[in-house]
JSON list of C-alpha atoms in Angstrom, two decimals:
[
{"chain": "D", "resi": 1, "resn": "UNK", "atom": "CA", "xyz": [-57.92, -29.05, -42.04]},
{"chain": "D", "resi": 2, "resn": "UNK", "atom": "CA", "xyz": [-59.68, -25.99, -40.29]},
{"chain": "D", "resi": 3, "resn": "UNK", "atom": "CA", "xyz": [-57.97, -26.82, -37.10]},
{"chain": "D", "resi": 4, "resn": "UNK", "atom": "CA", "xyz": [-54.63, -27.08, -39.00]},
{"chain": "D", "resi": 5, "resn": "UNK", "atom": "CA", "xyz": [-54.97, -23.80, -40.40]},
{"chain": "D", "resi": 6, "resn": "UNK", "atom": "CA", "xyz": [-55.71, -22.41, -37.11]},
{"chain": "D", "resi": 7, "resn": "UNK", "atom": "CA", "xyz": [-52.68, -23.63, -35.65]},
{"chain": "D", "resi": 8, "resn": "UNK", "atom": "CA", "xyz": [-50.64, -22.65, -38.58]},
{"chain": "D", "resi": 9, "resn": "UNK", "atom": "CA", "xyz": [-51.81, -18.99, -38.34]},
{"chain": "D", "resi": 10, "resn": "UNK", "atom": "CA", "xyz": [-51.26, -18.99, -34.52]},
{"chain": "D", "resi": 11, "resn": "UNK", "atom": "CA", "xyz": [-47.44, -20.33, -35.20]},
{"chain": "D", "resi": 12, "resn": "UNK", "atom": "CA", "xyz": [-47.04, -17.77, -38.14]},
{"chain": "D", "resi": 13, "resn": "UNK", "atom": "CA", "xyz": [-47.53, -14.99, -35.53]},
{"chain": "D", "resi": 14, "resn": "UNK", "atom": "CA", "xyz": [-44.09, -13.89, -34.75]},
{"chain": "D", "resi": 15, "resn": "UNK", "atom": "CA", "xyz": [-43.29, -12.93, -30.75]},
{"chain": "D", "resi": 16, "resn": "UNK", "atom": "CA", "xyz": [-43.51, -9.28, -30.22]},
{"chain": "D", "resi": 17, "resn": "UNK", "atom": "CA", "xyz": [-40.16, -8.76, -28.69]},
{"chain": "D", "resi": 18, "resn": "UNK", "atom": "CA", "xyz": [-37.87, -9.88, -31.80]},
{"chain": "D", "resi": 19, "resn": "UNK", "atom": "CA", "xyz": [-35.32, -7.27, -33.57]},
{"chain": "D", "resi": 20, "resn": "UNK", "atom": "CA", "xyz": [-36.10, -6.61, -37.19]},
{"chain": "D", "resi": 21, "resn": "UNK", "atom": "CA", "xyz": [-33.08, -8.91, -38.23]},
{"chain": "D", "resi": 22, "resn": "UNK", "atom": "CA", "xyz": [-34.34, -11.66, -36.02]},
{"chain": "D", "resi": 23, "resn": "UNK", "atom": "CA", "xyz": [-37.54, -11.40, -37.15]},
{"chain": "D", "resi": 24, "resn": "UNK", "atom": "CA", "xyz": [-36.53, -11.55, -40.79]},
{"chain": "D", "resi": 25, "resn": "UNK", "atom": "CA", "xyz": [-34.41, -14.66, -40.30]},
{"chain": "D", "resi": 26, "resn": "UNK", "atom": "CA", "xyz": [-37.39, -16.33, -38.71]},
{"chain": "D", "resi": 27, "resn": "UNK", "atom": "CA", "xyz": [-39.78, -15.23, -41.57]},
{"chain": "D", "resi": 28, "resn": "UNK", "atom": "CA", "xyz": [-37.15, -16.72, -43.93]},
{"chain": "D", "resi": 29, "resn": "UNK", "atom": "CA", "xyz": [-36.62, -19.84, -42.01]},
{"chain": "D", "resi": 30, "resn": "UNK", "atom": "CA", "xyz": [-40.13, -20.68, -42.14]},
{"chain": "D", "resi": 31, "resn": "UNK", "atom": "CA", "xyz": [-40.29, -20.44, -45.70]},
{"chain": "D", "resi": 32, "resn": "UNK", "atom": "CA", "xyz": [-37.51, -22.85, -46.09]},
{"chain": "D", "resi": 33, "resn": "UNK", "atom": "CA", "xyz": [-38.53, -25.53, -43.59]},
{"chain": "D", "resi": 34, "resn": "UNK", "atom": "CA", "xyz": [-36.13, -28.01, -45.43]},
{"chain": "D", "resi": 35, "resn": "UNK", "atom": "CA", "xyz": [-33.21, -26.32, -43.74]},
{"chain": "D", "resi": 36, "resn": "UNK", "atom": "CA", "xyz": [-30.77, -23.03, -44.30]},
{"chain": "D", "resi": 37, "resn": "UNK", "atom": "CA", "xyz": [-27.35, -23.05, -43.40]},
{"chain": "D", "resi": 38, "resn": "UNK", "atom": "CA", "xyz": [-26.52, -20.69, -40.80]},
{"chain": "D", "resi": 39, "resn": "UNK", "atom": "CA", "xyz": [-24.04, -18.80, -43.09]},
{"chain": "D", "resi": 40, "resn": "UNK", "atom": "CA", "xyz": [-26.98, -18.26, -45.75]},
{"chain": "D", "resi": 41, "resn": "UNK", "atom": "CA", "xyz": [-29.42, -16.92, -42.79]},
{"chain": "D", "resi": 42, "resn": "UNK", "atom": "CA", "xyz": [-26.54, -14.65, -41.77]},
{"chain": "D", "resi": 43, "resn": "UNK", "atom": "CA", "xyz": [-25.94, -13.48, -45.25]},
{"chain": "D", "resi": 44, "resn": "UNK", "atom": "CA", "xyz": [-29.68, -12.67, -45.42]},
{"chain": "D", "resi": 45, "resn": "UNK", "atom": "CA", "xyz": [-29.73, -10.34, -42.25]},
{"chain": "D", "resi": 46, "resn": "UNK", "atom": "CA", "xyz": [-26.54, -8.99, -43.09]},
{"chain": "D", "resi": 47, "resn": "UNK", "atom": "CA", "xyz": [-24.56, -10.03, -40.02]},
{"chain": "D", "resi": 48, "resn": "UNK", "atom": "CA", "xyz": [-22.14, -12.50, -39.12]},
{"chain": "D", "resi": 49, "resn": "UNK", "atom": "CA", "xyz": [-22.47, -16.26, -38.05]},
{"chain": "D", "resi": 50, "resn": "UNK", "atom": "CA", "xyz": [-21.49, -15.53, -34.32]},
{"chain": "D", "resi": 51, "resn": "UNK", "atom": "CA", "xyz": [-23.75, -12.45, -34.20]},
{"chain": "D", "resi": 52, "resn": "UNK", "atom": "CA", "xyz": [-26.68, -14.45, -35.73]},
{"chain": "D", "resi": 53, "resn": "UNK", "atom": "CA", "xyz": [-26.45, -17.79, -33.41]},
{"chain": "D", "resi": 54, "resn": "UNK", "atom": "CA", "xyz": [-26.03, -15.57, -30.29]},
{"chain": "D", "resi": 55, "resn": "UNK", "atom": "CA", "xyz": [-29.00, -13.18, -30.87]},
{"chain": "D", "resi": 56, "resn": "UNK", "atom": "CA", "xyz": [-31.01, -16.00, -32.38]},
{"chain": "D", "resi": 57, "resn": "UNK", "atom": "CA", "xyz": [-30.87, -17.90, -28.99]},
{"chain": "D", "resi": 58, "resn": "UNK", "atom": "CA", "xyz": [-31.25, -14.71, -26.73]},
{"chain": "D", "resi": 59, "resn": "UNK", "atom": "CA", "xyz": [-34.29, -13.80, -28.76]},
{"chain": "D", "resi": 60, "resn": "UNK", "atom": "CA", "xyz": [-36.21, -17.02, -29.57]},
{"chain": "D", "resi": 61, "resn": "UNK", "atom": "CA", "xyz": [-35.10, -19.03, -26.53]},
{"chain": "D", "resi": 62, "resn": "UNK", "atom": "CA", "xyz": [-33.69, -21.67, -28.86]},
{"chain": "D", "resi": 63, "resn": "UNK", "atom": "CA", "xyz": [-30.73, -22.45, -31.08]},
{"chain": "D", "resi": 64, "resn": "UNK", "atom": "CA", "xyz": [-31.15, -21.76, -34.86]},
{"chain": "D", "resi": 65, "resn": "UNK", "atom": "CA", "xyz": [-30.68, -25.35, -35.61]},
{"chain": "D", "resi": 66, "resn": "UNK", "atom": "CA", "xyz": [-33.49, -26.37, -32.51]},
{"chain": "D", "resi": 67, "resn": "UNK", "atom": "CA", "xyz": [-35.86, -24.20, -34.53]},
{"chain": "D", "resi": 68, "resn": "UNK", "atom": "CA", "xyz": [-35.25, -25.60, -37.76]},
{"chain": "D", "resi": 69, "resn": "UNK", "atom": "CA", "xyz": [-35.61, -29.14, -36.45]},
{"chain": "D", "resi": 70, "resn": "UNK", "atom": "CA", "xyz": [-39.30, -28.04, -35.15]},
{"chain": "D", "resi": 71, "resn": "UNK", "atom": "CA", "xyz": [-40.01, -26.42, -38.49]},
{"chain": "D", "resi": 72, "resn": "UNK", "atom": "CA", "xyz": [-39.15, -29.61, -40.30]},
{"chain": "D", "resi": 73, "resn": "UNK", "atom": "CA", "xyz": [-41.22, -31.65, -37.65]},
{"chain": "D", "resi": 74, "resn": "UNK", "atom": "CA", "xyz": [-44.02, -29.33, -38.10]},
{"chain": "D", "resi": 75, "resn": "UNK", "atom": "CA", "xyz": [-44.18, -29.92, -41.93]},
{"chain": "D", "resi": 76, "resn": "UNK", "atom": "CA", "xyz": [-43.60, -33.65, -41.28]},
{"chain": "D", "resi": 77, "resn": "UNK", "atom": "CA", "xyz": [-46.77, -33.81, -39.21]},
{"chain": "D", "resi": 78, "resn": "UNK", "atom": "CA", "xyz": [-48.71, -31.72, -42.04]},
{"chain": "D", "resi": 79, "resn": "UNK", "atom": "CA", "xyz": [-47.31, -34.18, -44.68]},
{"chain": "D", "resi": 80, "resn": "UNK", "atom": "CA", "xyz": [-48.12, -37.22, -42.69]},
{"chain": "D", "resi": 81, "resn": "UNK", "atom": "CA", "xyz": [-51.79, -35.69, -41.95]},
{"chain": "D", "resi": 82, "resn": "UNK", "atom": "CA", "xyz": [-52.70, -34.55, -45.49]},
{"chain": "D", "resi": 83, "resn": "UNK", "atom": "CA", "xyz": [-50.72, -36.15, -47.90]},
{"chain": "D", "resi": 84, "resn": "UNK", "atom": "CA", "xyz": [-50.21, -39.79, -49.19]},
{"chain": "D", "resi": 85, "resn": "UNK", "atom": "CA", "xyz": [-46.28, -39.54, -49.54]},
{"chain": "D", "resi": 86, "resn": "UNK", "atom": "CA", "xyz": [-44.34, -42.52, -48.18]},
{"chain": "D", "resi": 87, "resn": "UNK", "atom": "CA", "xyz": [-42.21, -41.67, -45.32]},
{"chain": "D", "resi": 88, "resn": "UNK", "atom": "CA", "xyz": [-39.04, -42.15, -47.29]},
{"chain": "D", "resi": 89, "resn": "UNK", "atom": "CA", "xyz": [-40.50, -39.35, -49.65]},
{"chain": "D", "resi": 90, "resn": "UNK", "atom": "CA", "xyz": [-41.22, -37.27, -46.76]},
{"chain": "D", "resi": 91, "resn": "UNK", "atom": "CA", "xyz": [-37.70, -37.95, -45.25]},
{"chain": "D", "resi": 92, "resn": "UNK", "atom": "CA", "xyz": [-35.86, -36.90, -48.21]},
{"chain": "D", "resi": 93, "resn": "UNK", "atom": "CA", "xyz": [-38.11, -33.97, -49.26]},
{"chain": "D", "resi": 94, "resn": "UNK", "atom": "CA", "xyz": [-37.47, -32.54, -45.65]},
{"chain": "D", "resi": 95, "resn": "UNK", "atom": "CA", "xyz": [-33.72, -33.18, -45.82]},
{"chain": "D", "resi": 96, "resn": "UNK", "atom": "CA", "xyz": [-33.26, -36.32, -43.61]},
{"chain": "D", "resi": 97, "resn": "UNK", "atom": "CA", "xyz": [-30.36, -38.23, -44.18]},
{"chain": "D", "resi": 98, "resn": "UNK", "atom": "CA", "xyz": [-32.47, -41.56, -44.19]},
{"chain": "D", "resi": 99, "resn": "UNK", "atom": "CA", "xyz": [-35.93, -42.82, -43.43]},
{"chain": "D", "resi": 100, "resn": "UNK", "atom": "CA", "xyz": [-34.73, -44.54, -40.51]},
{"chain": "D", "resi": 101, "resn": "UNK", "atom": "CA", "xyz": [-32.94, -41.42, -39.20]},
{"chain": "D", "resi": 102, "resn": "UNK", "atom": "CA", "xyz": [-36.36, -39.39, -39.82]},
{"chain": "D", "resi": 103, "resn": "UNK", "atom": "CA", "xyz": [-38.31, -42.03, -37.79]},
{"chain": "D", "resi": 104, "resn": "UNK", "atom": "CA", "xyz": [-35.81, -41.69, -35.01]},
{"chain": "D", "resi": 105, "resn": "UNK", "atom": "CA", "xyz": [-35.89, -38.01, -34.48]},
{"chain": "D", "resi": 106, "resn": "UNK", "atom": "CA", "xyz": [-39.84, -37.95, -34.96]},
{"chain": "D", "resi": 107, "resn": "UNK", "atom": "CA", "xyz": [-40.36, -40.56, -32.18]},
{"chain": "D", "resi": 108, "resn": "UNK", "atom": "CA", "xyz": [-38.27, -38.64, -30.02]},
{"chain": "D", "resi": 109, "resn": "UNK", "atom": "CA", "xyz": [-39.95, -35.37, -30.50]},
{"chain": "D", "resi": 110, "resn": "UNK", "atom": "CA", "xyz": [-43.39, -36.85, -30.49]},
{"chain": "D", "resi": 111, "resn": "UNK", "atom": "CA", "xyz": [-43.28, -40.22, -28.57]},
{"chain": "D", "resi": 112, "resn": "UNK", "atom": "CA", "xyz": [-44.87, -42.10, -31.83]},
{"chain": "D", "resi": 113, "resn": "UNK", "atom": "CA", "xyz": [-43.50, -43.45, -35.02]},
{"chain": "D", "resi": 114, "resn": "UNK", "atom": "CA", "xyz": [-44.37, -41.35, -38.05]},
{"chain": "D", "resi": 115, "resn": "UNK", "atom": "CA", "xyz": [-46.51, -44.03, -39.01]},
{"chain": "D", "resi": 116, "resn": "UNK", "atom": "CA", "xyz": [-48.47, -44.30, -35.82]},
{"chain": "D", "resi": 117, "resn": "UNK", "atom": "CA", "xyz": [-48.97, -40.63, -35.99]},
{"chain": "D", "resi": 118, "resn": "UNK", "atom": "CA", "xyz": [-50.23, -41.07, -39.64]},
{"chain": "D", "resi": 119, "resn": "UNK", "atom": "CA", "xyz": [-52.95, -43.36, -38.35]},
{"chain": "D", "resi": 120, "resn": "UNK", "atom": "CA", "xyz": [-53.76, -41.46, -35.50]},
{"chain": "D", "resi": 121, "resn": "UNK", "atom": "CA", "xyz": [-54.73, -38.30, -37.17]}
]
């Protein structure tokens, strides 16, 4: 758990080159790993959807959707490691449309199924 805490603290650190609006958006997304609509995030920072998607990609090096997927997978890994929640509970809790889709996305990103990941960690 200490290693996980250390990794989470390191991930929480924002890159120094972020504008205040994008930093605000990133912080908000991190507190809502199950997903936030682009319109909601744009409203939060008081900018248009087009502005946010363009600036987010410029400053973060990935799209807002890609970043949200990354956050959901990080939360899935944490839940697999430290909870006894079933795969279907984790999938539903993180906003995946089905357990099968969750498993597919997880395997594509990590090279192993959620069950294999849970056993390994």
